[in-house]
Coordinates of C-alpha atoms in Angstrom, one line a residue:
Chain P
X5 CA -13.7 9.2 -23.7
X6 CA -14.8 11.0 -20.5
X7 CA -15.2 9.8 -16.8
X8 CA -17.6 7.8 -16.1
X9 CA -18.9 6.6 -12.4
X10 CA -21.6 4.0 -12.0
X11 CA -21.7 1.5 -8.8
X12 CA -19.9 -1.1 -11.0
X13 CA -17.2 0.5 -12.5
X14 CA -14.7 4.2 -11.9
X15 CA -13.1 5.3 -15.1
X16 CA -11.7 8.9 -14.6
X17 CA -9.6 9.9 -17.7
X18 CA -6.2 11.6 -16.9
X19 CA -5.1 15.3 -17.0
X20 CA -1.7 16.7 -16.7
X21 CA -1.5 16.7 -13.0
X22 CA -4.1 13.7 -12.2
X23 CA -4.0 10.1 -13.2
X24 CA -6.2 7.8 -15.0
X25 CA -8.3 6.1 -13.3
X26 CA -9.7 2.7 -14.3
X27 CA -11.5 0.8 -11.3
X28 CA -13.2 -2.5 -13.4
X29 CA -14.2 -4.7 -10.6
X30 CA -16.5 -7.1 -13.2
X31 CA -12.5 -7.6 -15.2
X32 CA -10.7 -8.0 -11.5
X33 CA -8.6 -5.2 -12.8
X34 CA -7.7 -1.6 -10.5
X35 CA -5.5 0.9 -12.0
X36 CA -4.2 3.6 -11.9
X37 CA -1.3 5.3 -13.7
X38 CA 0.0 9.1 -15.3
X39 CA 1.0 11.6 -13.8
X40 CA -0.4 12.8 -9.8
X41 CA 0.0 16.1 -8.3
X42 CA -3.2 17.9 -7.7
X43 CA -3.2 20.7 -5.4
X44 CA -5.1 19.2 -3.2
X45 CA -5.1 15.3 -3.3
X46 CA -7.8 14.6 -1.0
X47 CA -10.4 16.6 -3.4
X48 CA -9.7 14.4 -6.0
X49 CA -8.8 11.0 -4.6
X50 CA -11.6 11.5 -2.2
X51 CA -14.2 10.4 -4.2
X52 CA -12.0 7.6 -5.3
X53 CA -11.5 6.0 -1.9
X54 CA -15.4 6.5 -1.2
X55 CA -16.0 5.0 -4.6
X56 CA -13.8 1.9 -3.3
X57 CA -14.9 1.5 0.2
X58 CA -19.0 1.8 -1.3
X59 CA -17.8 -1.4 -3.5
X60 CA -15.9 -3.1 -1.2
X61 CA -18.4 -3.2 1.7
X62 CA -21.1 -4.5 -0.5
X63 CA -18.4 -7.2 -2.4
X64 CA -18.6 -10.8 -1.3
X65 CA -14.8 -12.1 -1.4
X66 CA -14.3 -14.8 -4.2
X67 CA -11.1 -16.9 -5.4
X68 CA -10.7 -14.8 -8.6
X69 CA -7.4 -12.7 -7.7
X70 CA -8.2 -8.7 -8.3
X71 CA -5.2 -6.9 -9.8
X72 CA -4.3 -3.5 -8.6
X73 CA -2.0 -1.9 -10.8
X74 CA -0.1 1.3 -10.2
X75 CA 2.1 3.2 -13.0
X76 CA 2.7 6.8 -11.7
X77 CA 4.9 9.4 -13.8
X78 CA 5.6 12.0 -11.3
X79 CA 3.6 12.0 -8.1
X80 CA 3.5 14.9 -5.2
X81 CA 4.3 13.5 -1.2
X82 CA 0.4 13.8 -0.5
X83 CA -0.4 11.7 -3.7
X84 CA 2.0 9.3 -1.8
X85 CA 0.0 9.6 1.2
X86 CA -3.4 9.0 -0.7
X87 CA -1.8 6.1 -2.3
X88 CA -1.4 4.3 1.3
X89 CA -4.7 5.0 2.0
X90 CA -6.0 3.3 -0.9
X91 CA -3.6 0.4 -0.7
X92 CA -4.9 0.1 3.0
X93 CA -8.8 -0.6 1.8
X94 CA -7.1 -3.1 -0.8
X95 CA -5.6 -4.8 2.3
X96 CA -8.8 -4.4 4.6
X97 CA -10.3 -7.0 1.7
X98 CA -7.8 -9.2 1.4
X99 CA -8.3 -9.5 5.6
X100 CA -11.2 -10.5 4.5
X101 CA -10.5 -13.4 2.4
X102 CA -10.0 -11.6 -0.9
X103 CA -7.1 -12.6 -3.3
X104 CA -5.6 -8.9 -4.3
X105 CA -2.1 -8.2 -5.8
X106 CA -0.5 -5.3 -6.2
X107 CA 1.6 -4.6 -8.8
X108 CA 3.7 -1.7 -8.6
X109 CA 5.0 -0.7 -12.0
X110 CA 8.2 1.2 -12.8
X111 CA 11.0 2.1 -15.5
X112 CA 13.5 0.1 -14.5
X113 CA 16.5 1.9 -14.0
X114 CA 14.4 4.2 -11.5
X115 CA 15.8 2.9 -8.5
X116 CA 13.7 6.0 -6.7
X117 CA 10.3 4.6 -7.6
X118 CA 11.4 1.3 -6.6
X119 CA 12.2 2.5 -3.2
X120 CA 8.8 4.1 -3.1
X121 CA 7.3 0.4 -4.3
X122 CA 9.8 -1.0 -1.1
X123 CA 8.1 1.4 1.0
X124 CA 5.1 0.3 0.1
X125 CA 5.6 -3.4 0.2
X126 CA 6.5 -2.6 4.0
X127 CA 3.4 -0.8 4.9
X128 CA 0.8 -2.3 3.7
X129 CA -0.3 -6.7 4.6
X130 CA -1.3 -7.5 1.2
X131 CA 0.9 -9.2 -2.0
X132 CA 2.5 -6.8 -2.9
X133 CA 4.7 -6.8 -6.6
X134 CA 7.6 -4.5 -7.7
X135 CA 7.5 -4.9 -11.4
X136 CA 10.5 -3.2 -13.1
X137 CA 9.7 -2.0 -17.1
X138 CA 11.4 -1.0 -20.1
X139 CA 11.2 2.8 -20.3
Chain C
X275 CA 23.5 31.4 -0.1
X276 CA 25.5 31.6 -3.4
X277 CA 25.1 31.3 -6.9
X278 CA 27.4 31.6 -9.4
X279 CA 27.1 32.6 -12.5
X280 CA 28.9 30.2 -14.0
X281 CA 25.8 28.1 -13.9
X282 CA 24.3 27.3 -16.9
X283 CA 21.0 28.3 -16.7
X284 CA 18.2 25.4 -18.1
X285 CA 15.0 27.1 -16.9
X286 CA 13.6 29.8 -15.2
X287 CA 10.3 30.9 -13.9
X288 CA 9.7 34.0 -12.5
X289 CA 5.9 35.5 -11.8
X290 CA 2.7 34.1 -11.1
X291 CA 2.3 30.2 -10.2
X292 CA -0.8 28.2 -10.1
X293 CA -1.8 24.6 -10.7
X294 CA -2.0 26.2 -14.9
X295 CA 1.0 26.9 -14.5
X296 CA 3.1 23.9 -13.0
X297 CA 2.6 21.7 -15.4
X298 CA 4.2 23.8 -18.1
X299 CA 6.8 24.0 -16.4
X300 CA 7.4 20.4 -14.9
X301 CA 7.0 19.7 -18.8
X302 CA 9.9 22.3 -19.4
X303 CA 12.4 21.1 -16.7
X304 CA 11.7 18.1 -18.0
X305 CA 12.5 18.1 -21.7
X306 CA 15.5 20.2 -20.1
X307 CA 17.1 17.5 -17.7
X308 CA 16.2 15.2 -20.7
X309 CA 18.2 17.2 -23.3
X310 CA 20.9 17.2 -20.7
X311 CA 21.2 13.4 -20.7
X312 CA 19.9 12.8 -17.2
X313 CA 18.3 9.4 -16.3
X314 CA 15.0 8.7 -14.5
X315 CA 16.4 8.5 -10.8
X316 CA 18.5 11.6 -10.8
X317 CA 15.3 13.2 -13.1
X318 CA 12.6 12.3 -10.6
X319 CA 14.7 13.8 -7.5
X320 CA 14.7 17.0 -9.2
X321 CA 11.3 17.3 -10.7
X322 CA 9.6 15.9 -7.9
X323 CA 11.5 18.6 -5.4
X324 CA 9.8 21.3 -8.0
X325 CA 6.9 19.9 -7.8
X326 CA 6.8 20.2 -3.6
X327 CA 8.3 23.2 -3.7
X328 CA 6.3 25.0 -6.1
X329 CA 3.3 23.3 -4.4
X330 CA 4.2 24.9 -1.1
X331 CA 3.8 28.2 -2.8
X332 CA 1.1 27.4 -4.7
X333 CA -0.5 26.7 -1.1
X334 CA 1.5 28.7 1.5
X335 CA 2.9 31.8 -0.2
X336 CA 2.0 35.4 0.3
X337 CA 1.0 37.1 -3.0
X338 CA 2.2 40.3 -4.3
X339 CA 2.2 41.0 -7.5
X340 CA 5.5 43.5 -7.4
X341 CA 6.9 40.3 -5.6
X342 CA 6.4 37.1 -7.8
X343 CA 7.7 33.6 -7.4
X344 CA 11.1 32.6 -8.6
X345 CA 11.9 29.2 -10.3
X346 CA 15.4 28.4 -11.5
X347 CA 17.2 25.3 -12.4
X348 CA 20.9 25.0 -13.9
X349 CA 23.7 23.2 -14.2
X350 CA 26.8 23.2 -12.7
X351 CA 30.1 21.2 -12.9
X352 CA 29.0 19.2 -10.0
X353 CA 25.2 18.4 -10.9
X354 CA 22.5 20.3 -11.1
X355 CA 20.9 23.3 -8.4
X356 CA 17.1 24.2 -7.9
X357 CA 16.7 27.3 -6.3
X358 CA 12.9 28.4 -5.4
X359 CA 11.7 31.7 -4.1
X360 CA 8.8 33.3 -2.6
X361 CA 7.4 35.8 -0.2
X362 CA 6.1 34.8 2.9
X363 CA 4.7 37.3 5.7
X364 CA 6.4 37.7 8.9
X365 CA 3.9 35.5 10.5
X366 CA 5.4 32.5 9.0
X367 CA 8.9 33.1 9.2
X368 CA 9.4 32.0 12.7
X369 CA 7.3 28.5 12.0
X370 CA 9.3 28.0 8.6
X371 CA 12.8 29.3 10.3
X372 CA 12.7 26.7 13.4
X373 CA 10.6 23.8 11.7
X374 CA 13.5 23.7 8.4
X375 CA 16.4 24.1 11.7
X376 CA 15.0 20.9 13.0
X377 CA 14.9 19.6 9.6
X378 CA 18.4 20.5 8.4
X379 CA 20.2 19.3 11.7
X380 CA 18.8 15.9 11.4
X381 CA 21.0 12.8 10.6
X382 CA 20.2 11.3 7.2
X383 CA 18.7 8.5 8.9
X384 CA 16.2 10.3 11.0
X385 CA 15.3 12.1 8.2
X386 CA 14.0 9.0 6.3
X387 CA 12.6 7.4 9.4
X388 CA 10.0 10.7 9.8
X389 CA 9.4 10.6 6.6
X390 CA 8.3 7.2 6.9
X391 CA 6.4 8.2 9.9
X392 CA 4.8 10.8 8.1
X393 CA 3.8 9.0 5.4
X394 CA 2.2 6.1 7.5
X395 CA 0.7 7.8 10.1
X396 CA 0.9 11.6 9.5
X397 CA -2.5 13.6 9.0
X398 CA -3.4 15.4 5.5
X399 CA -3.5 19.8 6.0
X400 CA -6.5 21.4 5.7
X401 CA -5.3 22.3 2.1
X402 CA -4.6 18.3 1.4
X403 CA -0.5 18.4 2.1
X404 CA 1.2 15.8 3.8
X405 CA 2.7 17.7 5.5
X406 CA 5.7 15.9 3.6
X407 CA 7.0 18.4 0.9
X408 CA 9.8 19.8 2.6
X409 CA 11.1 16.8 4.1
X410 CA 11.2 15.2 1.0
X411 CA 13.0 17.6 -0.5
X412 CA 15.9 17.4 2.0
X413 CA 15.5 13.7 1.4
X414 CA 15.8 14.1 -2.2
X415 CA 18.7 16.3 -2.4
X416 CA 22.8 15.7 -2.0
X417 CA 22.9 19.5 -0.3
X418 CA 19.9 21.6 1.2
X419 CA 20.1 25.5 2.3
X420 CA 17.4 28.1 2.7
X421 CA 17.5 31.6 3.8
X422 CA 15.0 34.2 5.0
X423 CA 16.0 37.8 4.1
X424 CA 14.1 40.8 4.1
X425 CA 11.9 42.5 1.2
X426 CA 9.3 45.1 2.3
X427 CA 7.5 46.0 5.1
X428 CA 6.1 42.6 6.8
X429 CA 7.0 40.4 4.2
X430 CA 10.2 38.5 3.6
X431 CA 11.7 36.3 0.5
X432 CA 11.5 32.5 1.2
X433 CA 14.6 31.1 -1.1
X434 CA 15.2 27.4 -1.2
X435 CA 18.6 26.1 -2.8
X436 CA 18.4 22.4 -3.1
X437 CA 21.6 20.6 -5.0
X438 CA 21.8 17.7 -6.8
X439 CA 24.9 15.5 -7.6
X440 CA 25.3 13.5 -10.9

């Protein structure tokens, strides 16, 4: 499968040091999940976050709650940085009257991506979920 | 800065580094930690530290070839130590020395609060870093040290030494 970008739906399909990318607005369903340490993270997640704010200024908030998902592997401090900004347009809608939740997925036992979910859950005004897995 | 040689050795790197690169060898430090029986939390400390280190020098380094970057994980009684090396030129040796000073002397505390800061309301490089790698490797590591010694002519050898406790 290869990436595909149309004004309805982002699917960008993972390498070793980017993620997978599945925006599906149509399903209510945002994820993203692999591994993300590009070199530079605003080259790729740039085009992500223009993707986003193109859809979200032209979406019309309905009661149908849109899922953001997040499963990261290993991810460098300006990935984290990215991440807020993304997480910030996801709370920009929900201002707006949007139902969003967040789900922030991790092994369980990885009590350091939890704290980086906790971090998270601080910064940003939206539902925000910390969803422990098995490994 | 120290290292015996008494460490066992679990990976090593030395010579050219790019974004090629990195991967194999996150995938090798990996499998290695792994084979050593060490769980996610302590796992993610030390891959992401290599990762942020070996970005830095992916992004920051000078480049000679008679001069490559140095990698090394291994093991000791106490844990495990990550030592990274590089050449910088003279130029950036007085930013690096007084910006990791600051850095080092700060209470754990502070540390985490600028990261925080950073993170929230910090500015992306012109290269797209946070500004945020070496911070978080001090955050990320039980013992932090770094020296700046002499090579050749204007250039100098960056070495990080960041330990990890089990």
């Amino acid at each position: 499968m290869s990436d595909l970008t149309t004004s309805e739906r982002l699917i960008i399909e993972p390498t070793f040091t980017t993620p997978e990318i599945r925006f599906d607005p149509a399903a209510g369903r945002f994820f993203i999940g692999g591994n993300s340490y590009p070199e530079n993270s605003l080259k790729f997640y740039g085009p992500v976050l223009q993707w986003l704010q193109a859809w979200a200024s032209k979406h019309t908030p309905t009661s149908e709650t849109l899922t953001v998902e997040v499963r990261l592997e290993y991810f460098n401090t300006s990935t984290a940085k990215v991440l807020l900004d993304l997480f910030r347009l996801f709370e920009s809608l929900y201002e707006r009257g949007q139902p969003i939740q967040i789900r922030w997925i991790y092994v369980a036992e990885d009590t350091e991506m939890e704290d980086a979910g906790i971090d998270y859950q601080a910064a940003v005004k939206v539902p925000f979920e910390l969803v422990p897995v098995d490994e | 800065m120290t290292v015996s040689y008494e460490h066992r050795l679990l990976f090593r790197h030395e010579g050219p580094l790019d974004m090629e690169v990195l991967p194999v060898l996150v995938h090798a430090a990996e499998r290695a930690l792994q084979n050593e029986g060490v769980r996610p939390p302590l796992r993610r400390r030390i891959i992401s530290s290599l990762i942020e280190l070996a970005q830095n020098i992916i992004r920051y380094s000078a480049v000679n070839e008679k001069y490559p970057p140095l990698l090394l994980l291994s093991r000791t009684d106490q844990g495990f130590v990550l030592i990274v090396r590089n050449l910088v030129h003279y130029s950036q040796e007085l930013f690096l020395h007084s910006y990791l000073q600051n850095l080092v002397s700060m209470p754990r505390q502070e540390l985490e609060k600028l990261h925080y800061s950073t993170l929230t309301e910090g500015s992306y490089s012109d290269s797209g870093g946070a500004g945020l790698g070496l911070v978080q490797v001090l955050f990320k590591s039980d013992a932090f040290e770094y020296e700046l010694t002499p090579v050749e002519g204007e250039y100098s050898w960056f070495t990080v030494k960041a330990s990890f406790s089990l």
